[in-house]
PDB file of C-alpha atoms in Angstrom:
ATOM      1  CA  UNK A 222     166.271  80.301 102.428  1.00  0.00           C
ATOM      2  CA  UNK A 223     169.204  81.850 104.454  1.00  0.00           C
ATOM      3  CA  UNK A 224     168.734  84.718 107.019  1.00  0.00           C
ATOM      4  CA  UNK A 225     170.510  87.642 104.418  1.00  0.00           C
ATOM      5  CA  UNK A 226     168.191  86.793 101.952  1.00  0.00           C
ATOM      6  CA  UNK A 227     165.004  86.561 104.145  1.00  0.00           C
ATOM      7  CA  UNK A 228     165.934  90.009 105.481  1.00  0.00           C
ATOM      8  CA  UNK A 229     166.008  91.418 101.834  1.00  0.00           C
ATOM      9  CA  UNK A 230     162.841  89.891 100.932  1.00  0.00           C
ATOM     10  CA  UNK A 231     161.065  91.391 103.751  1.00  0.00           C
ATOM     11  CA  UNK A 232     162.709  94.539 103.264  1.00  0.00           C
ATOM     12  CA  UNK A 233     161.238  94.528  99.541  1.00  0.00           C
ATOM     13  CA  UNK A 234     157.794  93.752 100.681  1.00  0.00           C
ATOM     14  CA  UNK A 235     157.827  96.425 103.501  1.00  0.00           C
ATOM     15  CA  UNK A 236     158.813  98.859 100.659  1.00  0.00           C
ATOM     16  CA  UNK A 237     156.055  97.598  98.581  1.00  0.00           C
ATOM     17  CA  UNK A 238     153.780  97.562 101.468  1.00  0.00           C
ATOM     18  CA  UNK A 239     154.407 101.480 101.835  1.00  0.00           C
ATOM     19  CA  UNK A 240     153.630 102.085  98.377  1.00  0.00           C
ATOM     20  CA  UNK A 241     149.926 100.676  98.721  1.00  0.00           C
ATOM     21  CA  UNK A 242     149.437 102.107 101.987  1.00  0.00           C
ATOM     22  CA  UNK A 243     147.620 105.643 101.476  1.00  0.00           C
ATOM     23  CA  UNK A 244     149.486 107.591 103.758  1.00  0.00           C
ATOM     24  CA  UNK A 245     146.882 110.190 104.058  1.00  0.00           C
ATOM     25  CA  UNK A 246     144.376 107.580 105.170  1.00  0.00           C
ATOM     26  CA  UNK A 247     146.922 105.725 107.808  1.00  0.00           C
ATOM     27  CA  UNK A 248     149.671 108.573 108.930  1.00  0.00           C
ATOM     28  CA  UNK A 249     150.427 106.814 112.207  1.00  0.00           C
ATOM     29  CA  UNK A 250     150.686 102.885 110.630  1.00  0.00           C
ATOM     30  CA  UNK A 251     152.871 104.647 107.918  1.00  0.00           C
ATOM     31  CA  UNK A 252     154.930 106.729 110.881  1.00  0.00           C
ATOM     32  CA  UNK A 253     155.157 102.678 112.891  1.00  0.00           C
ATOM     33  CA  UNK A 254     156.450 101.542 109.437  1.00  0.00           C
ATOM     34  CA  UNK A 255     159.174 104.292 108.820  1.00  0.00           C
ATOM     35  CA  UNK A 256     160.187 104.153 112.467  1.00  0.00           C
ATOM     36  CA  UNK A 257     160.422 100.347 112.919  1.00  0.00           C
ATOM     37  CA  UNK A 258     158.013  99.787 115.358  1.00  0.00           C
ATOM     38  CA  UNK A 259     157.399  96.769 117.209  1.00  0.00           C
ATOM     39  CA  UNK A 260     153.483  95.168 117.501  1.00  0.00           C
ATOM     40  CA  UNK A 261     154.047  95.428 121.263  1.00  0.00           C
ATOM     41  CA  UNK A 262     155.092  98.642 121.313  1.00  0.00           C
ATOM     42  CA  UNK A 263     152.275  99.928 119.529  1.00  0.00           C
ATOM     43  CA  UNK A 264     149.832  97.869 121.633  1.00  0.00           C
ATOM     44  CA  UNK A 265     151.195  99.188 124.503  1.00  0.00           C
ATOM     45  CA  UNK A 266     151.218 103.184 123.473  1.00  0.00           C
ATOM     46  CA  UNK A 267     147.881 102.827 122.568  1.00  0.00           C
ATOM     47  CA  UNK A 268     146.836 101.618 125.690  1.00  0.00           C
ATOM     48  CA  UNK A 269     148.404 104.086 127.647  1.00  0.00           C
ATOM     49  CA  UNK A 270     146.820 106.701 125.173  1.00  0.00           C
ATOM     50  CA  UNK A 271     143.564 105.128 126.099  1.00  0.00           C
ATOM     51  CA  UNK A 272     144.945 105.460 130.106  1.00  0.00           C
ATOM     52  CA  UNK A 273     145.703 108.978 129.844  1.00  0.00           C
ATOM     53  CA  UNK A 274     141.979 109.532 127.919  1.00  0.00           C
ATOM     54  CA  UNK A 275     140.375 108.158 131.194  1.00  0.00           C
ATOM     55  CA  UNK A 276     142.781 110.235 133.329  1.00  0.00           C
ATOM     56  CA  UNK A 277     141.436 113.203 131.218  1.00  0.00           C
ATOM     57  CA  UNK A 278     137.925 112.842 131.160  1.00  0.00           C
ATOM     58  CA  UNK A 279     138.306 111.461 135.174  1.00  0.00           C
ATOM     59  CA  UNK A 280     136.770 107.823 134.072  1.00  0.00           C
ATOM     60  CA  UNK A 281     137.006 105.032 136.078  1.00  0.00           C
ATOM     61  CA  UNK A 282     140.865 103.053 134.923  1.00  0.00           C
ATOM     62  CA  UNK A 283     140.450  99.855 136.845  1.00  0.00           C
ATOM     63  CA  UNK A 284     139.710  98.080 133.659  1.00  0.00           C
ATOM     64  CA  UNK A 285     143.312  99.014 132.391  1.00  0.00           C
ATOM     65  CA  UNK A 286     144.738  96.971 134.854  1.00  0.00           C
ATOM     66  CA  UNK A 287     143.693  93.732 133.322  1.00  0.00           C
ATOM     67  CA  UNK A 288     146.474  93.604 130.994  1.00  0.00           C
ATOM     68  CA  UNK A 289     149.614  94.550 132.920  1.00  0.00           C
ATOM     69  CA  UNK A 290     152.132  92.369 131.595  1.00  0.00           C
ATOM     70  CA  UNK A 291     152.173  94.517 128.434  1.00  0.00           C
ATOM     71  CA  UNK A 292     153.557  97.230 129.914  1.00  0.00           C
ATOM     72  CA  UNK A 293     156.348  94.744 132.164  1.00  0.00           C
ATOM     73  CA  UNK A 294     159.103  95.151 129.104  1.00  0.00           C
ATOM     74  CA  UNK A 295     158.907  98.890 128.973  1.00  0.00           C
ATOM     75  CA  UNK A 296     159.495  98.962 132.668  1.00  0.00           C
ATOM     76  CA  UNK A 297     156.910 101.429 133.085  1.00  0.00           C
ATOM     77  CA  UNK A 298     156.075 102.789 136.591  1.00  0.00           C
ATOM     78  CA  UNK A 299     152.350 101.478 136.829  1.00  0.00           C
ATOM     79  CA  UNK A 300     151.118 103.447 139.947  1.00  0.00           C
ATOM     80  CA  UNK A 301     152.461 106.475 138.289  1.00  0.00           C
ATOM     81  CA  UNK A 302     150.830 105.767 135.211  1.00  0.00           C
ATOM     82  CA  UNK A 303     146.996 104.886 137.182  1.00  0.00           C
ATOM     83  CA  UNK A 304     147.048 107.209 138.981  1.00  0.00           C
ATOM     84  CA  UNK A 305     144.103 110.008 138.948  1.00  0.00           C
ATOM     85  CA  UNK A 306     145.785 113.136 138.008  1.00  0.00           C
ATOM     86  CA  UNK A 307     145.674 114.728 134.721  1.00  0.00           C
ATOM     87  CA  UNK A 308     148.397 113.494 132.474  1.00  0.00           C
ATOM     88  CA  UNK A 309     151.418 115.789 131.869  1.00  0.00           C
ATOM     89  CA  UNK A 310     153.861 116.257 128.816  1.00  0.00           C
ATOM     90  CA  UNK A 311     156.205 115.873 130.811  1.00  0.00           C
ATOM     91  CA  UNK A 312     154.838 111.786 131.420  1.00  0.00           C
ATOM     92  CA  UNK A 313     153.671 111.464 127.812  1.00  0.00           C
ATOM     93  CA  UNK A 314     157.303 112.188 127.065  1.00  0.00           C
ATOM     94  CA  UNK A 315     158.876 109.847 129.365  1.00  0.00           C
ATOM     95  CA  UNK A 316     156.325 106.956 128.004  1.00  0.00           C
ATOM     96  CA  UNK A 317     157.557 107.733 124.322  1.00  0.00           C
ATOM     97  CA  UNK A 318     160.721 107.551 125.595  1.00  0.00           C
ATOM     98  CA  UNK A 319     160.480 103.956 127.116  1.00  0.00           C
ATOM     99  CA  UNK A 320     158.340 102.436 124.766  1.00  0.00           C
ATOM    100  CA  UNK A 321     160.052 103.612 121.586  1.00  0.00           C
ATOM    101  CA  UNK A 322     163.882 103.640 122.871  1.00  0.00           C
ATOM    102  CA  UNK A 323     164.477 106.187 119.940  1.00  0.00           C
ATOM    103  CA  UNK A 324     163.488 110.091 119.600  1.00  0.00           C
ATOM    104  CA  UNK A 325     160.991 111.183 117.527  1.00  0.00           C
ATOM    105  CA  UNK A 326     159.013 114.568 117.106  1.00  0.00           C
ATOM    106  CA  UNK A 327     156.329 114.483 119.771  1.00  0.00           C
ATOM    107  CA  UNK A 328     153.715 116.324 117.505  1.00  0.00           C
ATOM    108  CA  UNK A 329     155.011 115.040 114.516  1.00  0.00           C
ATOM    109  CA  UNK A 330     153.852 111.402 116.052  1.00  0.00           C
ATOM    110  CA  UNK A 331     150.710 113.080 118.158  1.00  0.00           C
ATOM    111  CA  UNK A 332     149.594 114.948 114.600  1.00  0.00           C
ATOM    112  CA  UNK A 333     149.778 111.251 112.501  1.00  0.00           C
ATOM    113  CA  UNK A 334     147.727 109.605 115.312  1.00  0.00           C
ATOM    114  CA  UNK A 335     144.974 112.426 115.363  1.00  0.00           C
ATOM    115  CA  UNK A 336     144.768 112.098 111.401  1.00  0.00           C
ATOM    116  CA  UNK A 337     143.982 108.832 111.862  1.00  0.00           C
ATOM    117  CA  UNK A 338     141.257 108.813 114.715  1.00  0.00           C
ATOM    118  CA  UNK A 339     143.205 107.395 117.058  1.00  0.00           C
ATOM    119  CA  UNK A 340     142.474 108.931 120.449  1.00  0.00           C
ATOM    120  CA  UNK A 341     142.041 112.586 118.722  1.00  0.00           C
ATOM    121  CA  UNK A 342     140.813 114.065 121.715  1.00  0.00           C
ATOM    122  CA  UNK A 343     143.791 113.133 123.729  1.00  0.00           C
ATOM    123  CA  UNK A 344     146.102 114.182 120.785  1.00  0.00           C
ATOM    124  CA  UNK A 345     144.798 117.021 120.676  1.00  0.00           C
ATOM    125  CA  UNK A 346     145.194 117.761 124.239  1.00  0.00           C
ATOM    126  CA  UNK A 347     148.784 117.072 124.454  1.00  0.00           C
ATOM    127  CA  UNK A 348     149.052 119.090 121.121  1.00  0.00           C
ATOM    128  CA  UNK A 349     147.473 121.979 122.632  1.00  0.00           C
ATOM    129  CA  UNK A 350     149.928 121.457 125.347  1.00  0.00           C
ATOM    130  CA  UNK A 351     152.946 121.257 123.052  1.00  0.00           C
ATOM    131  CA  UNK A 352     152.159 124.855 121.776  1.00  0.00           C
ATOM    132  CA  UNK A 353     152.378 126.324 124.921  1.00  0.00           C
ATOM    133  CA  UNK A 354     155.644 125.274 126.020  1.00  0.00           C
ATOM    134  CA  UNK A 355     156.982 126.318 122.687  1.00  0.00           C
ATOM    135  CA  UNK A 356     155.930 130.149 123.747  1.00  0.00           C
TER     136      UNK A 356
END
């Protein structure tokens, strides 16, 4: 099979794929889907969410440095992102921004993570967060 029509097959089978995924039940694999998101960039913002989750409850985040090379295509600044202080929008924001080389709404993607159970409590955080600035 040539390359044009392997692209259209898969292209039918993601669109068939997103019909049989409830999107109620899976907001952020449906949001990954619409936006084209890699497997490694997913991997690697949910690692950082799970960073940023230690950094807010003040846990111990030497286990996060076990997987490094993750992070190495994203060129993300890793001292930066160890480091003990409380996570800020302002960092959250950059990460999106290097991970996901595209511009999304912030709570729009925080919101479809939360309604899926993924890291809640830091969604809801940075959510909380995101309503203040707007005032």
């Amino acid at each position: 099979m040539d390359v044009v029509k392997e692209v259209k097959l898969l292209k039918y089978q993601m669109s068939l794929m997103k019909h049989m995924i409830n999107a109620e039940e899976h907001p952020f694999f449906m949001f990954a889907i619409d936006h084209e998101l890699e497997e490694g960039q997913v991997k690697a913002f949910l690692k950082i969410l799970g960073v940023f989750s230690c950094r807010i409850y003040g846990e111990d985040i030497s286990i996060w440095y076990q997987n490094d090379q993750l992070f190495s295509q994203f060129n993300l600044p890793l001292d930066k992102l160890y480091a003990s202080e409380q996570p800020t929008l302002e960092e959250l924001k950059s990460v999106v921004a290097k991970i996901f080389y595209q511009e999304f709404e912030l709570e729009y993607l925080l919101c479809s993570l939360k309604k899926q159970f993924i890291q809640a409590e830091v969604c809801d955080s940075f959510l909380q967060r995101l309503k203040t600035d707007l005032k």
